[in-house]
Amino acid sequence: MKAKVLAVLLVAMALGPAWALKPGDSLPESVANVKMKGVDGKEVTLKELMGPKGLLVIFSCNHCPWVKAWQARMVALGNEYSQKGVGVVAVNSNDVTAYPDDDMEHMIAQAKEHGYRFPYVMDATSDVARAFGATRTPEAFLFDAQGKLVYHGAIDDNAEKPQEVKKTYLADALAAVVAGKPVPVAETKALGCSIKFRQAK
């Protein structure tokens, strides 16, 4: 029995955290200054990317069907609000050894193809995702100007059918942050592929 419990714990550690930051939590200091290489070849940190209105961190990747379904909307929001005082970054935390389609070469191609006008960076240890408690791609974390989490969850309520979206969670949260107003919905269930965590060291 002890062996089975240990095996379950080891699998859980490999998969990543079973919790996530909650609204009101701060940007995790443990990873705020971690340098992550982007598709432009430059290294950036989350602290550097914080904008005067806040910071949007979206855990993403290249191969996930959920990312592909939401990608146009995700990129449109990122491009729009990066011009409105919100720092925006897409973070790929997947293990590229196990999933070669998520390597930097494919990241560069994806950012170019879909017109990313914000950083798309590699979380080379998966530690940034672990610090956030992120488990899905895509999974959004929006912080306000004070570095407090005000929205966590999905892009909207319909990945597959954009024309049938009724709840634009992330768009509403971004608009509220820029306007200095309370976010209407602070948390939703993140839907997507599981993050393919690198082995914790």
Short mmCIF file of the C-alpha atoms (twelve columns), coordinates in Angstrom:
data_MODEL
# 
_entry.id   MODEL 
# 
loop_
_atom_site.group_PDB 
_atom_site.id 
_atom_site.type_symbol 
_atom_site.label_atom_id 
_atom_site.label_alt_id 
_atom_site.label_comp_id 
_atom_site.label_asym_id 
_atom_site.label_seq_id 
_atom_site.Cartn_x 
_atom_site.Cartn_y 
_atom_site.Cartn_z 
_atom_site.pdbx_PDB_model_num 
ATOM 1   C CA . MET A 1   0.000   0.000  0.000   1 
ATOM 2   C CA . LYS A 2   2.813   2.408  0.898   1 
ATOM 3   C CA . ALA A 3   4.427   1.742  -2.462  1 
ATOM 4   C CA . LYS A 4   1.168   2.596  -4.262  1 
ATOM 5   C CA . VAL A 5   0.772   5.846  -2.314  1 
ATOM 6   C CA . LEU A 6   4.357   6.817  -3.120  1 
ATOM 7   C CA . ALA A 7   3.792   6.054  -6.800  1 
ATOM 8   C CA . VAL A 8   0.699   8.283  -6.855  1 
ATOM 9   C CA . LEU A 9   2.606   11.111 -5.176  1 
ATOM 10  C CA . LEU A 10  5.464   10.822 -7.674  1 
ATOM 11  C CA . VAL A 11  3.027   10.960 -10.590 1 
ATOM 12  C CA . ALA A 12  1.340   14.016 -9.063  1 
ATOM 13  C CA . MET A 13  4.704   15.752 -8.729  1 
ATOM 14  C CA . ALA A 14  5.485   15.044 -12.355 1 
ATOM 15  C CA . LEU A 15  2.091   16.278 -13.511 1 
ATOM 16  C CA . GLY A 16  2.314   19.488 -11.517 1 
ATOM 17  C CA . PRO A 17  0.327   21.181 -8.771  1 
ATOM 18  C CA . ALA A 18  -3.239  20.285 -7.830  1 
ATOM 19  C CA . TRP A 19  -3.984  23.908 -6.849  1 
ATOM 20  C CA . ALA A 20  -3.778  27.292 -8.517  1 
ATOM 21  C CA . LEU A 21  -3.412  30.938 -7.555  1 
ATOM 22  C CA . LYS A 22  -6.684  32.422 -6.379  1 
ATOM 23  C CA . PRO A 23  -8.110  35.894 -7.048  1 
ATOM 24  C CA . GLY A 24  -6.375  38.325 -4.694  1 
ATOM 25  C CA . ASP A 25  -3.096  36.397 -4.721  1 
ATOM 26  C CA . SER A 26  0.070   38.191 -5.786  1 
ATOM 27  C CA . LEU A 27  2.276   37.482 -8.753  1 
ATOM 28  C CA . PRO A 28  4.553   34.720 -7.367  1 
ATOM 29  C CA . GLU A 29  7.809   36.325 -6.245  1 
ATOM 30  C CA . SER A 30  9.641   33.021 -6.631  1 
ATOM 31  C CA . VAL A 31  9.374   33.237 -10.426 1 
ATOM 32  C CA . ALA A 32  8.813   36.954 -11.022 1 
ATOM 33  C CA . ASN A 33  12.466  37.424 -11.991 1 
ATOM 34  C CA . VAL A 34  13.024  34.144 -13.840 1 
ATOM 35  C CA . LYS A 35  14.469  34.875 -17.276 1 
ATOM 36  C CA . MET A 36  12.558  33.189 -20.094 1 
ATOM 37  C CA . LYS A 37  13.685  33.172 -23.704 1 
ATOM 38  C CA . GLY A 38  11.181  34.380 -26.263 1 
ATOM 39  C CA . VAL A 39  10.627  33.743 -29.943 1 
ATOM 40  C CA . ASP A 40  12.526  36.965 -30.687 1 
ATOM 41  C CA . GLY A 41  15.643  35.538 -29.011 1 
ATOM 42  C CA . LYS A 42  15.429  37.928 -26.063 1 
ATOM 43  C CA . GLU A 43  15.119  36.948 -22.408 1 
ATOM 44  C CA . VAL A 44  12.401  38.593 -20.325 1 
ATOM 45  C CA . THR A 45  10.936  38.258 -16.839 1 
ATOM 46  C CA . LEU A 46  7.358   38.567 -15.673 1 
ATOM 47  C CA . LYS A 47  8.300   41.525 -13.493 1 
ATOM 48  C CA . GLU A 48  9.752   43.324 -16.525 1 
ATOM 49  C CA . LEU A 49  6.618   42.625 -18.532 1 
ATOM 50  C CA . MET A 50  4.217   44.075 -15.945 1 
ATOM 51  C CA . GLY A 51  2.406   46.984 -17.580 1 
ATOM 52  C CA . PRO A 52  0.987   50.126 -15.961 1 
ATOM 53  C CA . LYS A 53  -2.484  48.527 -16.051 1 
ATOM 54  C CA . GLY A 54  -1.481  44.959 -15.201 1 
ATOM 55  C CA . LEU A 55  -0.152  41.695 -16.601 1 
ATOM 56  C CA . LEU A 56  -1.803  38.878 -18.550 1 
ATOM 57  C CA . VAL A 57  -0.034  35.510 -18.438 1 
ATOM 58  C CA . ILE A 58  -1.430  32.768 -20.668 1 
ATOM 59  C CA . PHE A 59  0.048   29.302 -20.373 1 
ATOM 60  C CA . SER A 60  0.002   27.941 -23.888 1 
ATOM 61  C CA . CYS A 61  1.836   25.698 -26.349 1 
ATOM 62  C CA . ASN A 62  1.881   24.742 -30.027 1 
ATOM 63  C CA . HIS A 63  0.305   21.304 -30.401 1 
ATOM 64  C CA . CYS A 64  -2.795  21.440 -28.164 1 
ATOM 65  C CA . PRO A 65  -6.155  21.362 -30.029 1 
ATOM 66  C CA . TRP A 66  -7.674  23.643 -27.371 1 
ATOM 67  C CA . VAL A 67  -4.969  26.243 -27.990 1 
ATOM 68  C CA . LYS A 68  -5.592  25.977 -31.725 1 
ATOM 69  C CA . ALA A 69  -9.340  26.437 -31.200 1 
ATOM 70  C CA . TRP A 70  -8.904  29.549 -29.043 1 
ATOM 71  C CA . GLN A 71  -5.784  30.893 -30.701 1 
ATOM 72  C CA . ALA A 72  -7.299  33.617 -32.898 1 
ATOM 73  C CA . ARG A 73  -9.259  35.055 -29.966 1 
ATOM 74  C CA . MET A 74  -6.338  34.719 -27.585 1 
ATOM 75  C CA . VAL A 75  -3.971  36.495 -29.962 1 
ATOM 76  C CA . ALA A 76  -6.491  39.219 -30.776 1 
ATOM 77  C CA . LEU A 77  -6.943  40.003 -27.073 1 
ATOM 78  C CA . GLY A 78  -3.206  39.895 -26.418 1 
ATOM 79  C CA . ASN A 79  -2.436  42.204 -29.329 1 
ATOM 80  C CA . GLU A 80  -5.219  44.637 -28.385 1 
ATOM 81  C CA . TYR A 81  -4.511  44.938 -24.679 1 
ATOM 82  C CA . SER A 82  -0.747  45.015 -25.012 1 
ATOM 83  C CA . GLN A 83  -1.443  48.423 -26.592 1 
ATOM 84  C CA . LYS A 84  -3.652  49.490 -23.672 1 
ATOM 85  C CA . GLY A 85  -1.201  49.267 -20.803 1 
ATOM 86  C CA . VAL A 86  -1.445  45.560 -19.990 1 
ATOM 87  C CA . GLY A 87  1.723   43.498 -20.243 1 
ATOM 88  C CA . VAL A 88  0.942   40.303 -22.135 1 
ATOM 89  C CA . VAL A 89  2.936   37.081 -22.378 1 
ATOM 90  C CA . ALA A 90  2.240   33.538 -23.578 1 
ATOM 91  C CA . VAL A 91  4.270   30.948 -21.664 1 
ATOM 92  C CA . ASN A 92  5.087   27.469 -22.967 1 
ATOM 93  C CA . SER A 93  5.923   25.161 -20.044 1 
ATOM 94  C CA . ASN A 94  5.725   21.840 -21.898 1 
ATOM 95  C CA . ASP A 95  8.524   19.285 -21.957 1 
ATOM 96  C CA . VAL A 96  9.842   19.562 -25.523 1 
ATOM 97  C CA . THR A 97  11.760  16.304 -25.206 1 
ATOM 98  C CA . ALA A 98  8.454   14.458 -24.930 1 
ATOM 99  C CA . TYR A 99  6.583   16.864 -27.230 1 
ATOM 100 C CA . PRO A 100 8.945   18.113 -29.976 1 
ATOM 101 C CA . ASP A 101 6.151   20.148 -31.613 1 
ATOM 102 C CA . ASP A 102 6.371   22.488 -28.628 1 
ATOM 103 C CA . ASP A 103 10.041  23.366 -29.149 1 
ATOM 104 C CA . MET A 104 11.325  26.873 -29.843 1 
ATOM 105 C CA . GLU A 105 11.471  26.373 -33.600 1 
ATOM 106 C CA . HIS A 106 7.765   25.579 -33.681 1 
ATOM 107 C CA . MET A 107 7.040   28.425 -31.243 1 
ATOM 108 C CA . ILE A 108 8.713   30.892 -33.601 1 
ATOM 109 C CA . ALA A 109 6.689   29.577 -36.540 1 
ATOM 110 C CA . GLN A 110 3.431   29.739 -34.583 1 
ATOM 111 C CA . ALA A 111 3.994   33.291 -33.380 1 
ATOM 112 C CA . LYS A 112 4.802   34.413 -36.918 1 
ATOM 113 C CA . GLU A 113 1.875   32.598 -38.517 1 
ATOM 114 C CA . HIS A 114 -0.688  33.961 -36.068 1 
ATOM 115 C CA . GLY A 115 0.709   37.453 -35.674 1 
ATOM 116 C CA . TYR A 116 1.714   37.524 -32.023 1 
ATOM 117 C CA . ARG A 117 2.627   41.111 -31.089 1 
ATOM 118 C CA . PHE A 118 3.504   40.129 -27.519 1 
ATOM 119 C CA . PRO A 119 6.189   37.813 -26.116 1 
ATOM 120 C CA . TYR A 120 5.864   34.045 -26.470 1 
ATOM 121 C CA . VAL A 121 8.409   32.509 -24.105 1 
ATOM 122 C CA . MET A 122 9.759   29.151 -22.968 1 
ATOM 123 C CA . ASP A 123 9.432   28.139 -19.306 1 
ATOM 124 C CA . ALA A 124 12.525  25.930 -19.534 1 
ATOM 125 C CA . THR A 125 12.015  24.136 -16.195 1 
ATOM 126 C CA . SER A 126 8.190   24.268 -15.934 1 
ATOM 127 C CA . ASP A 127 8.768   26.025 -12.598 1 
ATOM 128 C CA . VAL A 128 6.808   29.121 -13.632 1 
ATOM 129 C CA . ALA A 129 3.742   26.995 -14.333 1 
ATOM 130 C CA . ARG A 130 4.232   25.178 -11.024 1 
ATOM 131 C CA . ALA A 131 4.445   28.478 -9.118  1 
ATOM 132 C CA . PHE A 132 1.143   29.608 -10.652 1 
ATOM 133 C CA . GLY A 133 -0.518  26.236 -10.146 1 
ATOM 134 C CA . ALA A 134 -1.274  26.175 -13.867 1 
ATOM 135 C CA . THR A 135 -2.301  22.806 -15.304 1 
ATOM 136 C CA . ARG A 136 -3.899  23.562 -18.690 1 
ATOM 137 C CA . THR A 137 -3.223  25.087 -22.070 1 
ATOM 138 C CA . PRO A 138 -4.565  27.625 -22.581 1 
ATOM 139 C CA . GLU A 139 -4.944  28.936 -19.016 1 
ATOM 140 C CA . ALA A 140 -5.150  32.666 -18.315 1 
ATOM 141 C CA . PHE A 141 -3.964  34.575 -15.249 1 
ATOM 142 C CA . LEU A 142 -4.688  38.324 -15.231 1 
ATOM 143 C CA . PHE A 143 -3.092  40.595 -12.620 1 
ATOM 144 C CA . ASP A 144 -4.021  44.211 -11.970 1 
ATOM 145 C CA . ALA A 145 -1.621  47.145 -11.668 1 
ATOM 146 C CA . GLN A 146 -0.859  46.191 -8.058  1 
ATOM 147 C CA . GLY A 147 0.155   42.687 -9.097  1 
ATOM 148 C CA . LYS A 148 -2.951  41.050 -7.628  1 
ATOM 149 C CA . LEU A 149 -4.720  38.256 -9.494  1 
ATOM 150 C CA . VAL A 150 -8.136  39.427 -10.676 1 
ATOM 151 C CA . TYR A 151 -9.025  36.726 -13.209 1 
ATOM 152 C CA . HIS A 152 -8.041  33.088 -13.659 1 
ATOM 153 C CA . GLY A 153 -9.467  30.569 -16.092 1 
ATOM 154 C CA . ALA A 154 -10.667 30.133 -19.637 1 
ATOM 155 C CA . ILE A 155 -10.661 32.551 -22.568 1 
ATOM 156 C CA . ASP A 156 -14.447 32.311 -22.990 1 
ATOM 157 C CA . ASP A 157 -17.249 29.739 -22.760 1 
ATOM 158 C CA . ASN A 158 -16.987 28.064 -26.185 1 
ATOM 159 C CA . ALA A 159 -13.655 26.986 -27.627 1 
ATOM 160 C CA . GLU A 160 -15.021 25.150 -30.647 1 
ATOM 161 C CA . LYS A 161 -17.681 27.589 -31.865 1 
ATOM 162 C CA . PRO A 162 -16.614 31.252 -31.665 1 
ATOM 163 C CA . GLN A 163 -19.939 32.365 -33.113 1 
ATOM 164 C CA . GLU A 164 -21.772 30.785 -30.185 1 
ATOM 165 C CA . VAL A 165 -19.738 32.393 -27.393 1 
ATOM 166 C CA . LYS A 166 -22.001 33.893 -24.745 1 
ATOM 167 C CA . LYS A 167 -19.509 34.618 -21.936 1 
ATOM 168 C CA . THR A 168 -16.344 36.512 -22.898 1 
ATOM 169 C CA . TYR A 169 -14.619 36.042 -19.549 1 
ATOM 170 C CA . LEU A 170 -11.103 37.187 -20.380 1 
ATOM 171 C CA . ALA A 171 -12.172 40.061 -22.628 1 
ATOM 172 C CA . ASP A 172 -14.513 41.348 -19.907 1 
ATOM 173 C CA . ALA A 173 -11.783 41.059 -17.271 1 
ATOM 174 C CA . LEU A 174 -9.258  42.910 -19.431 1 
ATOM 175 C CA . ALA A 175 -11.714 45.712 -20.179 1 
ATOM 176 C CA . ALA A 176 -12.461 46.080 -16.464 1 
ATOM 177 C CA . VAL A 177 -8.775  46.177 -15.491 1 
ATOM 178 C CA . VAL A 178 -7.998  48.863 -18.060 1 
ATOM 179 C CA . ALA A 179 -11.007 50.893 -16.903 1 
ATOM 180 C CA . GLY A 180 -10.042 50.489 -13.242 1 
ATOM 181 C CA . LYS A 181 -13.282 48.662 -12.472 1 
ATOM 182 C CA . PRO A 182 -13.995 45.386 -10.632 1 
ATOM 183 C CA . VAL A 183 -13.720 42.280 -12.813 1 
ATOM 184 C CA . PRO A 184 -17.225 40.832 -13.360 1 
ATOM 185 C CA . VAL A 185 -16.182 37.153 -13.149 1 
ATOM 186 C CA . ALA A 186 -12.957 36.470 -11.257 1 
ATOM 187 C CA . GLU A 187 -12.576 32.741 -11.819 1 
ATOM 188 C CA . THR A 188 -13.727 30.078 -14.273 1 
ATOM 189 C CA . LYS A 189 -12.725 26.498 -14.953 1 
ATOM 190 C CA . ALA A 190 -9.643  26.323 -17.179 1 
ATOM 191 C CA . LEU A 191 -10.302 23.909 -20.032 1 
ATOM 192 C CA . GLY A 192 -7.592  22.531 -22.274 1 
ATOM 193 C CA . CYS A 193 -4.768  20.058 -22.642 1 
ATOM 194 C CA . SER A 194 -2.747  19.174 -19.580 1 
ATOM 195 C CA . ILE A 195 0.604   20.927 -19.260 1 
ATOM 196 C CA . LYS A 196 3.346   18.387 -19.996 1 
ATOM 197 C CA . PHE A 197 5.566   19.213 -17.045 1 
ATOM 198 C CA . ARG A 198 9.300   18.620 -17.088 1 
ATOM 199 C CA . GLN A 199 10.612  16.463 -14.285 1 
ATOM 200 C CA . ALA A 200 10.919  18.534 -11.109 1 
ATOM 201 C CA . LYS A 201 14.509  18.878 -9.887  1 
# 
